[in-house]
Amino acid sequence: MDCFQTICCLKGSLGHQFLLFIVWLSSFQVAVALQTLLEPSHVSSTSELATPPNFGIFGPIEISPAILPRNPYPDESLAPMYPTFPTTYKPNLTGKCPVNFTALSNIIDKTASDCSQPLAALVGNVICCPQLGSLLHIFQGYYSVNSDKLVLQNAVADDCFSDIISILASRGANKTIPTLCSVKSLNLTGGLCPVKDVVNFEKIVNTSKLLEACSTVDPLKECCRPICQSAITEAALEMSRTQLTTNDNEELVTEHNRNDPLSDCKGVVYSYLSRKLSADAANAAFRTVSACKVNKVCPLNFTRPLEVIKACRNVAAPSPSCCSSLNTYMAGIQNQMLITNKQAIICATVLGSKLRQGGVMTNVYELCDIDLKDFSIQGCLLRSLPPDVILDNSTGFSFTCDLNDNIAAPWPSSSSISTLSLCAPEMSLPALPTSQIKNPGNRGGELELLVPIFSFFIFSALLY
């Protein structure tokens, strides 16, 4: 028995020494490897070593992004990936708009980038026009911040609107944005809205409710459960119901005979919000509200797909002629503009309904691998709340595409183009079940039993 204990002790001590030897050997190998890496394998002579140049031209060259080469062929169109930079100059102002535009420089720069010359037509519906509208609302509130008025008079509105467009163009914006976005100087006058001053506005409108609803707008909830939009509409309705004063609005009746006073009153509400909120807070709220409106409609122009209907009417399986015709039609659609992911869903539904009306009952989107991104330029889908266009000194203008929407286009269930809702139905979640000690449906006890058993097997394996 004593002999057996002695052998066990020797085996234990030998095992301990063997482990120490293994640890020492591994550390020795690491040390040798590090020493080998640090020691040069070849020591050059003095003549072989490079000496610092005596001339400054061999020093590090610092290239500012601002002096990157422009288009080397100005008479030809730019390459698709060639950086585009704005051409800036000093604007020629009317001198009749009594506003310090320097105070609005940040919001003006943002609008100029969003409506830049090469991109305005492509992002006009989703980025440029919403931002331009926000700028006009903020300017309207800033102009009247030191007075009781919420709108501009016609003559001043013409001059200020002209100056705004001139300043934007001088900073690289497209000169045609008034036509592109369907805005004019009358948008600053309040139109046919009967309430145009702060005193009457605050008498009629529940301003505390309005400011609470629009001070901070949640972009994830506003479009499906509108809070700020509802408050703006409610305030505009209350103002539009008041008596229209002839003296203030008689000159506008002929010019606004096709307009709705409710829309004009909404502009007055935006002006009031611009007076009370900071420029950044107001711009964020206005852009979110605009995005909710933009994402409800497909902005693409669909010509009648006669060739697609003819080639795909009786198709039940993948057909080269059908897919070729559909791809040709989609290529024309894709060249129109950049759209958001939510707009793409609506556009796919609209086109699918047109095809079903023509007799195409098979899901040709699935047969021909048509995705949502195929409805936007170069397959770039913008987010539902598109970020601003970014101007960088090295890359020029850029914007962010949503690469998470590479999903199949939805095929409509019927040929009727009904209102498509992208909001989930309201539902109440059931209460979480309360924990019970003796619950036959609770499988948590099995997991608690498996953990010690599994640990026991691991411990046993380590011992033996």
Short mmCIF file of C-alpha atoms in Angstrom, two decimals:
data_model
loop_
_atom_site.label_atom_id
_atom_site.label_comp_id
_atom_site.label_asym_id
_atom_site.label_seq_id
_atom_site.Cartn_x
_atom_site.Cartn_y
_atom_site.Cartn_z
CA MET A 1 0.00 0.00 0.00
CA ASP A 2 2.89 2.36 0.87
CA CYS A 3 4.53 1.48 -2.42
CA PHE A 4 1.36 2.36 -4.30
CA GLN A 5 1.17 5.75 -2.56
CA THR A 6 4.83 6.43 -3.40
CA ILE A 7 4.26 5.64 -7.06
CA CYS A 8 1.22 7.96 -7.15
CA CYS A 9 3.26 10.75 -5.59
CA LEU A 10 6.04 10.24 -8.10
CA LYS A 11 3.58 10.24 -10.95
CA GLY A 12 2.03 13.42 -9.61
CA SER A 13 5.38 15.16 -9.23
CA LEU A 14 6.55 13.99 -12.65
CA GLY A 15 3.35 15.24 -14.21
CA HIS A 16 3.77 18.58 -12.48
CA GLN A 17 7.35 18.88 -13.76
CA PHE A 18 6.31 17.86 -17.25
CA LEU A 19 3.68 20.63 -17.33
CA LEU A 20 6.25 23.19 -16.19
CA PHE A 21 8.60 22.02 -18.96
CA ILE A 22 5.89 22.46 -21.61
CA VAL A 23 5.12 26.01 -20.41
CA TRP A 24 8.83 26.93 -20.40
CA LEU A 25 9.36 25.50 -23.88
CA SER A 26 6.46 27.46 -25.37
CA SER A 27 7.65 30.73 -23.83
CA PHE A 28 11.16 30.05 -25.12
CA GLN A 29 9.86 29.56 -28.66
CA VAL A 30 7.94 32.84 -28.51
CA ALA A 31 11.02 34.68 -27.27
CA VAL A 32 13.18 33.25 -30.06
CA ALA A 33 10.57 34.15 -32.65
CA LEU A 34 10.37 37.73 -31.41
CA GLN A 35 14.13 38.02 -31.36
CA THR A 36 14.33 36.75 -34.92
CA LEU A 37 11.76 39.28 -36.10
CA LEU A 38 13.50 42.18 -34.40
CA GLU A 39 17.02 41.36 -35.57
CA PRO A 40 17.77 42.42 -39.17
CA SER A 41 18.79 39.57 -41.41
CA HIS A 42 21.13 41.76 -43.38
CA VAL A 43 23.02 44.86 -42.26
CA SER A 44 23.58 47.19 -45.16
CA SER A 45 26.71 49.18 -45.51
CA THR A 46 26.67 52.93 -45.16
CA SER A 47 26.65 53.39 -48.90
CA GLU A 48 23.62 51.17 -49.26
CA LEU A 49 21.48 52.98 -46.70
CA ALA A 50 19.15 55.61 -48.10
CA THR A 51 20.05 59.14 -47.09
CA PRO A 52 17.44 61.87 -46.69
CA PRO A 53 17.07 63.94 -49.86
CA ASN A 54 18.35 67.46 -49.84
CA PHE A 55 15.46 68.77 -51.91
CA GLY A 56 12.04 69.65 -50.53
CA ILE A 57 10.24 67.99 -53.41
CA PHE A 58 10.85 64.60 -51.83
CA GLY A 59 9.03 65.51 -48.63
CA PRO A 60 5.45 64.43 -47.87
CA ILE A 61 2.94 65.99 -50.24
CA GLU A 62 -0.23 67.27 -48.61
CA ILE A 63 -3.14 67.49 -51.02
CA SER A 64 -6.17 69.43 -49.90
CA PRO A 65 -9.46 67.82 -50.95
CA ALA A 66 -10.57 71.24 -52.16
CA ILE A 67 -8.02 71.21 -55.01
CA LEU A 68 -8.92 67.84 -56.47
CA PRO A 69 -9.08 67.99 -60.27
CA ARG A 70 -12.30 69.12 -61.85
CA ASN A 71 -13.82 67.57 -64.93
CA PRO A 72 -10.94 67.36 -67.44
CA TYR A 73 -13.38 67.51 -70.35
CA PRO A 74 -15.78 70.38 -69.62
CA ASP A 75 -17.51 70.04 -72.98
CA GLU A 76 -18.54 66.46 -72.22
CA SER A 77 -20.91 65.11 -69.60
CA LEU A 78 -19.49 63.91 -66.31
CA ALA A 79 -18.76 60.25 -65.73
CA PRO A 80 -21.30 58.59 -63.43
CA MET A 81 -18.86 58.26 -60.51
CA TYR A 82 -16.92 61.49 -61.11
CA PRO A 83 -17.16 63.89 -58.13
CA THR A 84 -19.44 66.86 -58.72
CA PHE A 85 -18.82 70.16 -56.97
CA PRO A 86 -21.06 73.23 -56.83
CA THR A 87 -20.18 76.43 -58.61
CA THR A 88 -20.51 79.22 -56.05
CA TYR A 89 -20.61 82.95 -56.60
CA LYS A 90 -21.83 86.12 -54.93
CA PRO A 91 -25.61 86.43 -55.38
CA ASN A 92 -27.25 89.48 -56.89
CA LEU A 93 -29.93 90.44 -54.38
CA THR A 94 -32.79 92.89 -54.79
CA GLY A 95 -31.90 94.82 -51.65
CA LYS A 96 -35.59 95.12 -50.82
CA CYS A 97 -35.92 92.17 -48.44
CA PRO A 98 -35.20 93.41 -44.89
CA VAL A 99 -33.79 90.14 -43.57
CA ASN A 100 -30.36 89.15 -42.29
CA PHE A 101 -29.84 85.98 -44.32
CA THR A 102 -26.66 85.21 -42.37
CA ALA A 103 -28.79 84.07 -39.44
CA LEU A 104 -30.32 81.43 -41.70
CA SER A 105 -27.03 80.39 -43.30
CA ASN A 106 -27.05 76.82 -41.98
CA ILE A 107 -30.55 76.00 -43.17
CA ILE A 108 -29.84 77.70 -46.50
CA ASP A 109 -26.66 75.66 -47.00
CA LYS A 110 -28.57 72.46 -46.23
CA THR A 111 -31.25 73.38 -48.76
CA ALA A 112 -28.66 74.26 -51.39
CA SER A 113 -27.03 70.83 -51.00
CA ASP A 114 -30.36 69.00 -51.05
CA CYS A 115 -31.36 70.88 -54.22
CA SER A 116 -27.94 70.83 -55.87
CA GLN A 117 -27.72 71.37 -59.60
CA PRO A 118 -26.99 67.75 -60.67
CA LEU A 119 -29.34 66.03 -58.19
CA ALA A 120 -32.37 68.29 -57.81
CA ALA A 121 -34.46 66.58 -60.46
CA LEU A 122 -33.56 63.11 -59.15
CA VAL A 123 -34.26 63.74 -55.46
CA GLY A 124 -36.77 66.56 -55.86
CA ASN A 125 -39.77 64.62 -54.64
CA VAL A 126 -38.18 63.10 -51.55
CA ILE A 127 -35.37 65.44 -50.45
CA CYS A 128 -35.17 68.76 -52.31
CA CYS A 129 -38.78 69.92 -52.29
CA PRO A 130 -39.49 68.95 -48.66
CA GLN A 131 -36.36 70.81 -47.58
CA LEU A 132 -37.20 73.86 -49.71
CA GLY A 133 -40.68 73.97 -48.21
CA SER A 134 -39.18 73.76 -44.73
CA LEU A 135 -36.83 76.64 -45.53
CA LEU A 136 -39.71 78.84 -46.70
CA HIS A 137 -41.69 78.09 -43.52
CA ILE A 138 -38.70 78.89 -41.32
CA PHE A 139 -37.95 82.07 -43.27
CA GLN A 140 -41.57 83.17 -42.96
CA GLY A 141 -41.45 82.78 -39.18
CA TYR A 142 -38.02 84.41 -38.90
CA TYR A 143 -39.08 87.40 -41.00
CA SER A 144 -42.00 88.23 -38.71
CA VAL A 145 -40.35 87.34 -35.39
CA ASN A 146 -40.10 91.00 -34.35
CA SER A 147 -43.61 91.92 -35.47
CA ASP A 148 -47.17 90.81 -34.88
CA LYS A 149 -47.57 89.47 -38.42
CA LEU A 150 -47.17 85.83 -39.40
CA VAL A 151 -47.02 86.44 -43.17
CA LEU A 152 -45.37 88.76 -45.68
CA GLN A 153 -47.03 91.40 -47.81
CA ASN A 154 -47.19 90.65 -51.52
CA ALA A 155 -44.51 93.11 -52.69
CA VAL A 156 -42.04 92.12 -49.99
CA ALA A 157 -42.81 88.45 -50.56
CA ASP A 158 -41.82 88.76 -54.23
CA ASP A 159 -38.48 90.37 -53.36
CA CYS A 160 -37.66 87.99 -50.51
CA PHE A 161 -38.59 84.93 -52.55
CA SER A 162 -36.36 86.14 -55.38
CA ASP A 163 -33.48 86.68 -52.96
CA ILE A 164 -33.91 83.22 -51.43
CA ILE A 165 -33.73 81.53 -54.83
CA SER A 166 -30.74 83.69 -55.83
CA ILE A 167 -28.84 82.79 -52.67
CA LEU A 168 -29.59 79.10 -53.12
CA ALA A 169 -28.44 79.21 -56.75
CA SER A 170 -25.24 81.01 -55.74
CA ARG A 171 -24.47 78.12 -53.41
CA GLY A 172 -24.94 75.42 -56.02
CA ALA A 173 -28.69 74.83 -56.01
CA ASN A 174 -30.66 74.28 -59.19
CA LYS A 175 -32.25 77.48 -60.48
CA THR A 176 -35.39 75.65 -61.57
CA ILE A 177 -36.43 74.51 -58.09
CA PRO A 178 -39.44 76.89 -57.94
CA THR A 179 -40.89 75.09 -60.96
CA LEU A 180 -39.67 71.69 -59.83
CA CYS A 181 -41.28 72.05 -56.40
CA SER A 182 -44.27 74.18 -57.47
CA VAL A 183 -43.54 76.99 -55.02
CA LYS A 184 -43.87 80.74 -55.49
CA SER A 185 -43.80 83.95 -53.52
CA LEU A 186 -47.50 83.70 -52.68
CA ASN A 187 -46.62 80.81 -50.37
CA LEU A 188 -45.18 83.43 -48.00
CA THR A 189 -48.30 85.63 -47.91
CA GLY A 190 -50.79 83.38 -46.16
CA GLY A 191 -53.10 83.37 -49.19
CA LEU A 192 -56.78 83.24 -48.30
CA CYS A 193 -56.28 82.31 -44.66
CA PRO A 194 -58.29 84.83 -42.61
CA VAL A 195 -55.86 84.77 -39.66
CA LYS A 196 -52.43 86.28 -40.29
CA ASP A 197 -51.33 87.83 -37.00
CA VAL A 198 -50.12 86.42 -33.71
CA VAL A 199 -52.84 87.95 -31.53
CA ASN A 200 -55.76 86.42 -33.40
CA PHE A 201 -53.85 83.19 -33.92
CA GLU A 202 -53.35 82.68 -30.20
CA LYS A 203 -56.99 83.56 -29.51
CA ILE A 204 -58.28 80.89 -31.89
CA VAL A 205 -55.70 78.11 -31.68
CA ASN A 206 -54.76 76.03 -28.67
CA THR A 207 -51.09 76.97 -28.96
CA SER A 208 -49.91 74.92 -25.98
CA LYS A 209 -51.36 71.77 -27.54
CA LEU A 210 -49.83 72.67 -30.91
CA LEU A 211 -46.35 73.27 -29.51
CA GLU A 212 -46.46 70.13 -27.39
CA ALA A 213 -47.39 68.06 -30.44
CA CYS A 214 -44.76 69.50 -32.78
CA SER A 215 -41.81 70.40 -30.55
CA THR A 216 -40.45 66.86 -30.87
CA VAL A 217 -41.79 64.67 -33.67
CA ASP A 218 -41.13 60.94 -33.52
CA PRO A 219 -40.29 59.82 -37.09
CA LEU A 220 -41.19 56.21 -36.27
CA LYS A 221 -44.69 56.98 -35.01
CA GLU A 222 -45.78 60.19 -36.72
CA CYS A 223 -46.68 58.66 -40.08
CA CYS A 224 -48.94 55.95 -38.66
CA ARG A 225 -50.19 57.70 -35.53
CA PRO A 226 -49.99 61.38 -36.49
CA ILE A 227 -49.69 63.80 -33.62
CA CYS A 228 -48.06 66.91 -35.09
CA GLN A 229 -49.95 66.56 -38.38
CA SER A 230 -53.27 66.30 -36.57
CA ALA A 231 -52.46 69.36 -34.45
CA ILE A 232 -51.53 71.40 -37.55
CA THR A 233 -54.69 70.35 -39.39
CA GLU A 234 -56.86 71.10 -36.36
CA ALA A 235 -55.35 74.58 -35.97
CA ALA A 236 -55.75 75.31 -39.69
CA LEU A 237 -59.40 74.19 -39.60
CA GLU A 238 -60.17 76.48 -36.67
CA MET A 239 -58.62 79.44 -38.47
CA SER A 240 -60.26 78.73 -41.84
CA ARG A 241 -63.71 78.78 -40.21
CA THR A 242 -63.37 82.38 -39.06
CA GLN A 243 -64.84 85.28 -41.02
CA LEU A 244 -62.79 86.23 -44.06
CA THR A 245 -61.96 89.95 -43.91
CA THR A 246 -62.37 91.59 -47.29
CA ASN A 247 -59.80 94.34 -46.72
CA ASP A 248 -56.93 91.96 -46.13
CA ASN A 249 -57.73 89.37 -48.78
CA GLU A 250 -59.63 90.96 -51.66
CA GLU A 251 -56.51 91.26 -53.81
CA LEU A 252 -55.73 87.58 -53.29
CA VAL A 253 -59.12 86.16 -54.25
CA THR A 254 -58.43 86.22 -57.98
CA GLU A 255 -54.93 84.78 -57.56
CA HIS A 256 -56.01 82.04 -55.15
CA ASN A 257 -59.36 81.19 -56.67
CA ARG A 258 -58.21 77.62 -57.13
CA ASN A 259 -56.57 77.26 -53.73
CA ASP A 260 -58.03 75.95 -50.53
CA PRO A 261 -57.98 78.33 -47.52
CA LEU A 262 -57.19 75.32 -45.37
CA SER A 263 -53.87 74.85 -47.16
CA ASP A 264 -53.06 78.56 -46.75
CA CYS A 265 -53.87 78.38 -43.05
CA LYS A 266 -51.51 75.43 -42.66
CA GLY A 267 -48.76 77.70 -43.96
CA VAL A 268 -49.62 80.21 -41.24
CA VAL A 269 -49.42 77.43 -38.63
CA TYR A 270 -45.96 76.50 -39.90
CA SER A 271 -44.94 80.16 -39.62
CA TYR A 272 -46.08 80.28 -35.99
CA LEU A 273 -44.19 77.08 -35.18
CA SER A 274 -41.06 78.54 -36.78
CA ARG A 275 -41.28 81.53 -34.43
CA LYS A 276 -41.50 79.33 -31.35
CA LEU A 277 -39.08 76.52 -32.22
CA SER A 278 -35.40 76.63 -33.04
CA ALA A 279 -34.47 76.37 -36.70
CA ASP A 280 -33.13 72.83 -36.28
CA ALA A 281 -36.15 71.62 -34.30
CA ALA A 282 -38.57 73.20 -36.77
CA ASN A 283 -36.71 71.76 -39.76
CA ALA A 284 -36.68 68.27 -38.24
CA ALA A 285 -40.42 68.44 -37.52
CA PHE A 286 -41.31 69.81 -40.96
CA ARG A 287 -39.17 67.22 -42.77
CA THR A 288 -40.77 64.37 -40.85
CA VAL A 289 -44.27 65.63 -41.62
CA SER A 290 -43.33 66.02 -45.30
CA ALA A 291 -41.91 62.49 -45.41
CA CYS A 292 -45.19 61.10 -44.11
CA LYS A 293 -47.04 62.79 -46.98
CA VAL A 294 -44.46 61.85 -49.60
CA ASN A 295 -44.49 58.15 -48.68
CA LYS A 296 -48.23 57.85 -49.28
CA VAL A 297 -47.99 58.35 -53.05
CA CYS A 298 -45.98 56.81 -55.86
CA PRO A 299 -44.27 59.67 -57.74
CA LEU A 300 -43.37 57.62 -60.82
CA ASN A 301 -45.11 58.12 -64.14
CA PHE A 302 -46.39 54.81 -65.51
CA THR A 303 -47.15 54.68 -69.20
CA ARG A 304 -49.62 52.01 -70.24
CA PRO A 305 -47.65 48.72 -70.29
CA LEU A 306 -49.18 47.38 -73.50
CA GLU A 307 -46.11 45.40 -74.58
CA VAL A 308 -45.77 43.81 -71.15
CA ILE A 309 -49.44 42.85 -71.10
CA LYS A 310 -49.18 41.35 -74.56
CA ALA A 311 -46.11 39.26 -73.68
CA CYS A 312 -47.16 38.20 -70.18
CA ARG A 313 -50.93 37.77 -70.39
CA ASN A 314 -51.03 33.98 -70.59
CA VAL A 315 -47.73 33.19 -68.90
CA ALA A 316 -47.70 30.70 -66.02
CA ALA A 317 -43.98 29.87 -65.98
CA PRO A 318 -40.80 31.89 -66.57
CA SER A 319 -40.87 33.19 -70.13
CA PRO A 320 -37.94 34.91 -71.88
CA SER A 321 -40.22 37.12 -73.97
CA CYS A 322 -42.30 38.17 -70.96
CA CYS A 323 -39.32 38.94 -68.75
CA SER A 324 -37.54 40.75 -71.57
CA SER A 325 -40.55 42.98 -72.15
CA LEU A 326 -40.99 43.61 -68.42
CA ASN A 327 -37.30 44.39 -67.91
CA THR A 328 -37.38 46.87 -70.79
CA TYR A 329 -40.38 48.59 -69.26
CA MET A 330 -38.75 48.63 -65.81
CA ALA A 331 -35.58 50.18 -67.27
CA GLY A 332 -37.62 53.18 -68.39
CA ILE A 333 -39.23 53.50 -64.96
CA GLN A 334 -35.93 53.18 -63.13
CA ASN A 335 -34.46 56.19 -64.93
CA GLN A 336 -37.07 58.62 -63.62
CA MET A 337 -35.98 59.45 -60.06
CA LEU A 338 -34.83 58.21 -56.69
CA ILE A 339 -37.64 57.06 -54.45
CA THR A 340 -37.98 55.77 -50.89
CA ASN A 341 -38.49 52.16 -49.86
CA LYS A 342 -42.11 52.86 -48.90
CA GLN A 343 -42.77 54.58 -52.21
CA ALA A 344 -41.36 51.54 -54.00
CA ILE A 345 -43.94 49.31 -52.32
CA ILE A 346 -46.75 51.58 -53.49
CA CYS A 347 -45.27 51.85 -57.00
CA ALA A 348 -45.00 48.07 -57.29
CA THR A 349 -48.64 47.76 -56.26
CA VAL A 350 -49.75 50.40 -58.77
CA LEU A 351 -47.90 48.77 -61.68
CA GLY A 352 -49.08 45.31 -60.66
CA SER A 353 -52.68 46.54 -60.60
CA LYS A 354 -52.29 47.94 -64.11
CA LEU A 355 -50.95 44.60 -65.32
CA ARG A 356 -53.79 42.71 -63.67
CA GLN A 357 -56.29 45.05 -65.29
CA GLY A 358 -54.73 44.10 -68.64
CA GLY A 359 -55.17 40.39 -67.94
CA VAL A 360 -51.80 39.46 -66.42
CA MET A 361 -52.83 37.32 -63.46
CA THR A 362 -49.51 35.56 -62.79
CA ASN A 363 -47.03 37.15 -60.42
CA VAL A 364 -44.55 38.27 -63.07
CA TYR A 365 -42.49 40.04 -60.41
CA GLU A 366 -41.58 36.65 -59.00
CA LEU A 367 -41.13 35.01 -62.40
CA CYS A 368 -38.79 37.75 -63.62
CA ASP A 369 -37.02 38.53 -60.32
CA ILE A 370 -38.29 42.10 -59.98
CA ASP A 371 -37.26 43.65 -56.66
CA LEU A 372 -38.27 46.88 -54.96
CA LYS A 373 -34.92 48.43 -55.83
CA ASP A 374 -35.73 48.05 -59.53
CA PHE A 375 -38.13 50.99 -59.22
CA SER A 376 -35.42 53.49 -58.25
CA ILE A 377 -32.42 54.87 -60.13
CA GLN A 378 -29.45 52.46 -60.13
CA GLY A 379 -31.29 50.29 -57.63
CA CYS A 380 -30.83 52.87 -54.88
CA LEU A 381 -33.78 53.03 -52.52
CA LEU A 382 -33.78 55.90 -50.06
CA ARG A 383 -34.95 55.45 -46.51
CA SER A 384 -38.51 56.36 -45.63
CA LEU A 385 -37.10 59.49 -43.96
CA PRO A 386 -34.32 60.33 -46.43
CA PRO A 387 -31.20 61.97 -45.00
CA ASP A 388 -29.89 65.19 -46.49
CA VAL A 389 -27.56 65.27 -49.46
CA ILE A 390 -23.98 65.60 -48.20
CA LEU A 391 -21.40 67.86 -49.83
CA ASP A 392 -17.84 66.67 -49.24
CA ASN A 393 -14.73 68.42 -50.55
CA SER A 394 -13.27 65.14 -51.78
CA THR A 395 -16.28 63.19 -53.03
CA GLY A 396 -18.67 65.97 -54.03
CA PHE A 397 -22.38 65.39 -53.51
CA SER A 398 -23.50 62.10 -52.02
CA PHE A 399 -26.53 60.52 -50.41
CA THR A 400 -27.32 57.34 -48.53
CA CYS A 401 -29.03 54.33 -50.07
CA ASP A 402 -30.92 51.80 -48.01
CA LEU A 403 -29.24 48.50 -48.87
CA ASN A 404 -31.53 46.48 -46.61
CA ASP A 405 -34.45 46.50 -49.03
CA ASN A 406 -33.27 43.98 -51.61
CA ILE A 407 -36.61 42.20 -51.38
CA ALA A 408 -39.09 41.03 -53.97
CA ALA A 409 -41.68 43.51 -55.22
CA PRO A 410 -45.15 42.71 -53.83
CA TRP A 411 -47.74 41.51 -56.33
CA PRO A 412 -51.25 42.92 -55.70
CA SER A 413 -54.06 40.55 -54.84
CA SER A 414 -56.56 42.35 -57.07
CA SER A 415 -56.67 44.65 -60.08
CA SER A 416 -58.27 47.53 -58.20
CA ILE A 417 -55.89 50.25 -57.07
CA SER A 418 -57.08 50.73 -53.51
CA THR A 419 -55.46 52.77 -50.80
CA LEU A 420 -52.46 50.83 -49.55
CA SER A 421 -51.67 51.23 -45.87
CA LEU A 422 -48.10 50.65 -44.76
CA CYS A 423 -49.04 50.87 -41.09
CA ALA A 424 -49.66 47.82 -38.98
CA PRO A 425 -53.18 47.58 -37.54
CA GLU A 426 -53.64 48.71 -34.00
CA MET A 427 -53.58 45.78 -31.62
CA SER A 428 -53.25 45.25 -27.90
CA LEU A 429 -50.80 42.64 -26.70
CA PRO A 430 -51.97 40.16 -24.06
CA ALA A 431 -50.58 40.43 -20.57
CA LEU A 432 -47.54 38.34 -19.76
CA PRO A 433 -48.38 35.14 -17.83
CA THR A 434 -47.58 35.20 -14.14
CA SER A 435 -45.03 32.68 -12.90
CA GLN A 436 -46.41 29.71 -10.95
CA ILE A 437 -44.40 27.25 -8.91
CA LYS A 438 -46.37 24.16 -9.89
CA ASN A 439 -47.23 24.83 -13.52
CA PRO A 440 -47.30 21.71 -15.70
CA GLY A 441 -46.79 23.86 -18.80
CA ASN A 442 -43.62 25.49 -17.49
CA ARG A 443 -40.53 23.81 -18.94
CA GLY A 444 -38.07 25.95 -17.03
CA GLY A 445 -37.51 23.18 -14.45
CA GLU A 446 -36.17 20.86 -17.14
CA LEU A 447 -33.53 23.41 -18.08
CA GLU A 448 -32.53 23.87 -14.45
CA LEU A 449 -32.13 20.09 -14.12
CA LEU A 450 -30.07 19.76 -17.29
CA VAL A 451 -27.54 22.40 -16.23
CA PRO A 452 -26.17 20.54 -13.16
CA ILE A 453 -26.20 17.20 -15.03
CA PHE A 454 -24.20 18.70 -17.91
CA SER A 455 -21.79 20.31 -15.45
CA PHE A 456 -21.33 16.96 -13.68
CA PHE A 457 -20.29 15.23 -16.92
CA ILE A 458 -17.77 17.99 -17.73
CA PHE A 459 -16.28 17.80 -14.24
CA SER A 460 -16.02 14.01 -14.45
CA ALA A 461 -14.28 14.17 -17.82
CA LEU A 462 -11.69 16.58 -16.43
CA LEU A 463 -10.94 14.26 -13.50
CA TYR A 464 -10.54 11.11 -15.57
#
